mmCIF file of C-alpha atoms in Angstrom:
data_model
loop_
_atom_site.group_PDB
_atom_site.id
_atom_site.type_symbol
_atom_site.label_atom_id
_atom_site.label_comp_id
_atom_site.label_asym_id
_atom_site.label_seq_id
_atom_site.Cartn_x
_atom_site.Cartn_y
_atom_site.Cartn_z
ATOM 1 C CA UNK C 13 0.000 0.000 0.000
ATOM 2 C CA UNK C 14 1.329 3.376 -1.078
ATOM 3 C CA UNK C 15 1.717 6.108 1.516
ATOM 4 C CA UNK C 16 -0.998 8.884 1.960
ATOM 5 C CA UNK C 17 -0.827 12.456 2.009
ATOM 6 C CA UNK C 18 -3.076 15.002 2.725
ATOM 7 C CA UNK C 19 -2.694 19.121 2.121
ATOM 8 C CA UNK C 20 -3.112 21.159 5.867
ATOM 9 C CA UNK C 21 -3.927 24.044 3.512
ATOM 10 C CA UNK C 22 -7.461 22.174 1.679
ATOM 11 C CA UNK C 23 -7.489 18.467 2.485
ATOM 12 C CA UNK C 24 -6.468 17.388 -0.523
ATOM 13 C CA UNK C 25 -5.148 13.695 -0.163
ATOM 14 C CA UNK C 26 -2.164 12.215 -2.247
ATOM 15 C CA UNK C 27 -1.359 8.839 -2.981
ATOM 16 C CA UNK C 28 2.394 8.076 -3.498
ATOM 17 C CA UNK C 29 5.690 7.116 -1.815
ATOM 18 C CA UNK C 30 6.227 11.127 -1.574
ATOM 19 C CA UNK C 31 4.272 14.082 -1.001
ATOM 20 C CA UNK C 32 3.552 15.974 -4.310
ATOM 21 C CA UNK C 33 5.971 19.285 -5.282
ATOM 22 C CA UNK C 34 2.448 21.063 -5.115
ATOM 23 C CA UNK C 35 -1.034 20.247 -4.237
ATOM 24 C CA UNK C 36 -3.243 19.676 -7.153
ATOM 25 C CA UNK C 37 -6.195 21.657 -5.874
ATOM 26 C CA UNK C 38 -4.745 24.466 -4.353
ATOM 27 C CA UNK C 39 -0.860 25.054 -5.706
ATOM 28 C CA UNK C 40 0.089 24.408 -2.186
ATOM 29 C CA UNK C 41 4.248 23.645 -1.790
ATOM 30 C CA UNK C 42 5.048 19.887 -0.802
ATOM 31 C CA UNK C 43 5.884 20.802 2.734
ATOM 32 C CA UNK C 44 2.334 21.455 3.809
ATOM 33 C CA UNK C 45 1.927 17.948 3.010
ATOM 34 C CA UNK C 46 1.405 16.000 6.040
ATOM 35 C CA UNK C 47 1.725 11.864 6.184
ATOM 36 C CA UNK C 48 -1.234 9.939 6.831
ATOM 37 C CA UNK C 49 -0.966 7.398 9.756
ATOM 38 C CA UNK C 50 -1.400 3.460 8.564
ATOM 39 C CA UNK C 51 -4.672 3.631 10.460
ATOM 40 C CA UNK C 52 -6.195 6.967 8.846
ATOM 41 C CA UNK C 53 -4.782 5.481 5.548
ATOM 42 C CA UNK C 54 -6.847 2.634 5.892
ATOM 43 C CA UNK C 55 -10.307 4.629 6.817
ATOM 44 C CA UNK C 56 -9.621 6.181 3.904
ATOM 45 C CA UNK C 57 -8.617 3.414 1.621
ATOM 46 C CA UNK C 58 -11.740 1.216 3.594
ATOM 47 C CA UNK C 59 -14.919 3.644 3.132
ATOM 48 C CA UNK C 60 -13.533 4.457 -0.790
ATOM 49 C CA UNK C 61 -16.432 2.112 -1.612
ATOM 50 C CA UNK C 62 -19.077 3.439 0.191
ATOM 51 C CA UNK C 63 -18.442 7.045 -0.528
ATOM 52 C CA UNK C 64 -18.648 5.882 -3.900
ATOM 53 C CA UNK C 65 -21.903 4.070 -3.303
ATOM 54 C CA UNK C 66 -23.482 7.192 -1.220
ATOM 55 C CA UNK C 67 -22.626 9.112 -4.658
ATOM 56 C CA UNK C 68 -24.365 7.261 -6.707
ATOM 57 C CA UNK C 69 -27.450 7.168 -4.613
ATOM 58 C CA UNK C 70 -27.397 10.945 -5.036
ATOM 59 C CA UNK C 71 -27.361 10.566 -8.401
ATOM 60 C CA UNK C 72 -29.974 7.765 -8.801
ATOM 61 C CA UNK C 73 -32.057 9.927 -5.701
ATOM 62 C CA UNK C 74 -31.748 12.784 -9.016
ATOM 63 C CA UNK C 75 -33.301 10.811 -12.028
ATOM 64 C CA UNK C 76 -35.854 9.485 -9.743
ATOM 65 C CA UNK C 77 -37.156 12.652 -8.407
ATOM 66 C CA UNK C 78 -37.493 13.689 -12.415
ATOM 67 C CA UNK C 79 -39.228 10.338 -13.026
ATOM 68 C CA UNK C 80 -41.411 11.476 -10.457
ATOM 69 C CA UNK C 81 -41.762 15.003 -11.491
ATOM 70 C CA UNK C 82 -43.036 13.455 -15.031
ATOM 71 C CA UNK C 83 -45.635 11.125 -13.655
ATOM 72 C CA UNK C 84 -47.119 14.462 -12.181
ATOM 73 C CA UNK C 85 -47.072 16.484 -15.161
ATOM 74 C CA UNK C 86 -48.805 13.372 -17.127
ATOM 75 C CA UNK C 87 -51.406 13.896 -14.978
ATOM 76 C CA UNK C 88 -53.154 10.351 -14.978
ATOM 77 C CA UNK C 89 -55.270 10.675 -12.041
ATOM 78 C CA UNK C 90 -55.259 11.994 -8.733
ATOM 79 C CA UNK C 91 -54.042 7.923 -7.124
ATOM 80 C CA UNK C 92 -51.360 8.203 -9.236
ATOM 81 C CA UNK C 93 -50.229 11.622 -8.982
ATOM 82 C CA UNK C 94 -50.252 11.635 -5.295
ATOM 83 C CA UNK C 95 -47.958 8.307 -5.517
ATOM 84 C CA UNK C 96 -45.325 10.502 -7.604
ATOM 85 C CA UNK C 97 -45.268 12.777 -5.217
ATOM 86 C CA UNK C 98 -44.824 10.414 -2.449
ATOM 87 C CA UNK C 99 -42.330 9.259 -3.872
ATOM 88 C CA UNK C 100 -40.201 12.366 -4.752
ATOM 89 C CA UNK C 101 -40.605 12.950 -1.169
ATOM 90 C CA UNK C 102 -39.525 10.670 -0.095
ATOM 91 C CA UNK C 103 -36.349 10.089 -2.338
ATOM 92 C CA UNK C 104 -35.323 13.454 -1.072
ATOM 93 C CA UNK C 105 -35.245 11.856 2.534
ATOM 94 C CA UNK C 106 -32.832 9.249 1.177
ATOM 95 C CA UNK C 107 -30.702 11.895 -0.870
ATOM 96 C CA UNK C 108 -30.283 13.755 2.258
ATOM 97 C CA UNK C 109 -29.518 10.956 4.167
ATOM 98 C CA UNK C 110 -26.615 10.093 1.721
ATOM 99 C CA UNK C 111 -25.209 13.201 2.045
ATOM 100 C CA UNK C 112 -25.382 13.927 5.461
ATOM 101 C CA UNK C 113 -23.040 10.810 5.854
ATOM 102 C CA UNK C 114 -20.223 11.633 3.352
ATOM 103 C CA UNK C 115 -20.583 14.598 5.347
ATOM 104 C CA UNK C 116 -20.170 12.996 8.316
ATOM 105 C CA UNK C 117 -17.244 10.448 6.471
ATOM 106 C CA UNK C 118 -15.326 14.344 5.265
ATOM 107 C CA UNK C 119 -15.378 15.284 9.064
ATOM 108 C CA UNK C 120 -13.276 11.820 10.415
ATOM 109 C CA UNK C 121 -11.269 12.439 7.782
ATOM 110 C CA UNK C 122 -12.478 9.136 5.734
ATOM 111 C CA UNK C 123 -12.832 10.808 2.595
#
């Protein structure tokens, strides 16, 4: 496993045996580079996957909510509208919920 580091000036993490000359978000120099400890390299490396997953229910929580916004424009009849809307509700509840945790996954650093 390579060596992580992350920028103290944005949070920018770096995968390599060395720090980057400068950070490739910010221009930062390679001494505000700071080395990741095995463990918080591994919370990182670990919830990769589910930060990806949480993403993509974001995404999916998006073309839902338009599926949804369709079925209410169509109109069909008032059963059916009020289960679009429901539904686009309640997909909103889930894309918060996503976000909220990679939110909580930037804060301990597992990002």
């Amino acid at each position: 496993m390579k060596s992580l580091w992350k920028c103290s000036v944005c949070g920018f993490v770096h995968e390599g045996d060395d720090a980057p000359d400068k950070c490739p978000k910010c221009d930062a120099s390679k001494d505000k580079f700071v080395q990741l400890s095995g463990e918080d390299a591994e919370k990182i490396y670990k919830s990769d996957r589910t930060n990806d997953i949480h993403m993509e229910i974001v995404e999916l929580s998006g073309r839902i909510a338009r599926l949804c916004e369709e079925g209410i424009k169509l109109d069909l009849d008032p059963a059916c509208v009020e289960l679009f809307k429901r539904a686009k509700n309640e997909i909103w509840v889930i894309k918060q919920r996503s976000k909220a945790e990679m939110e909580t996954h930037m804060k301990k650093g597992k990002w």
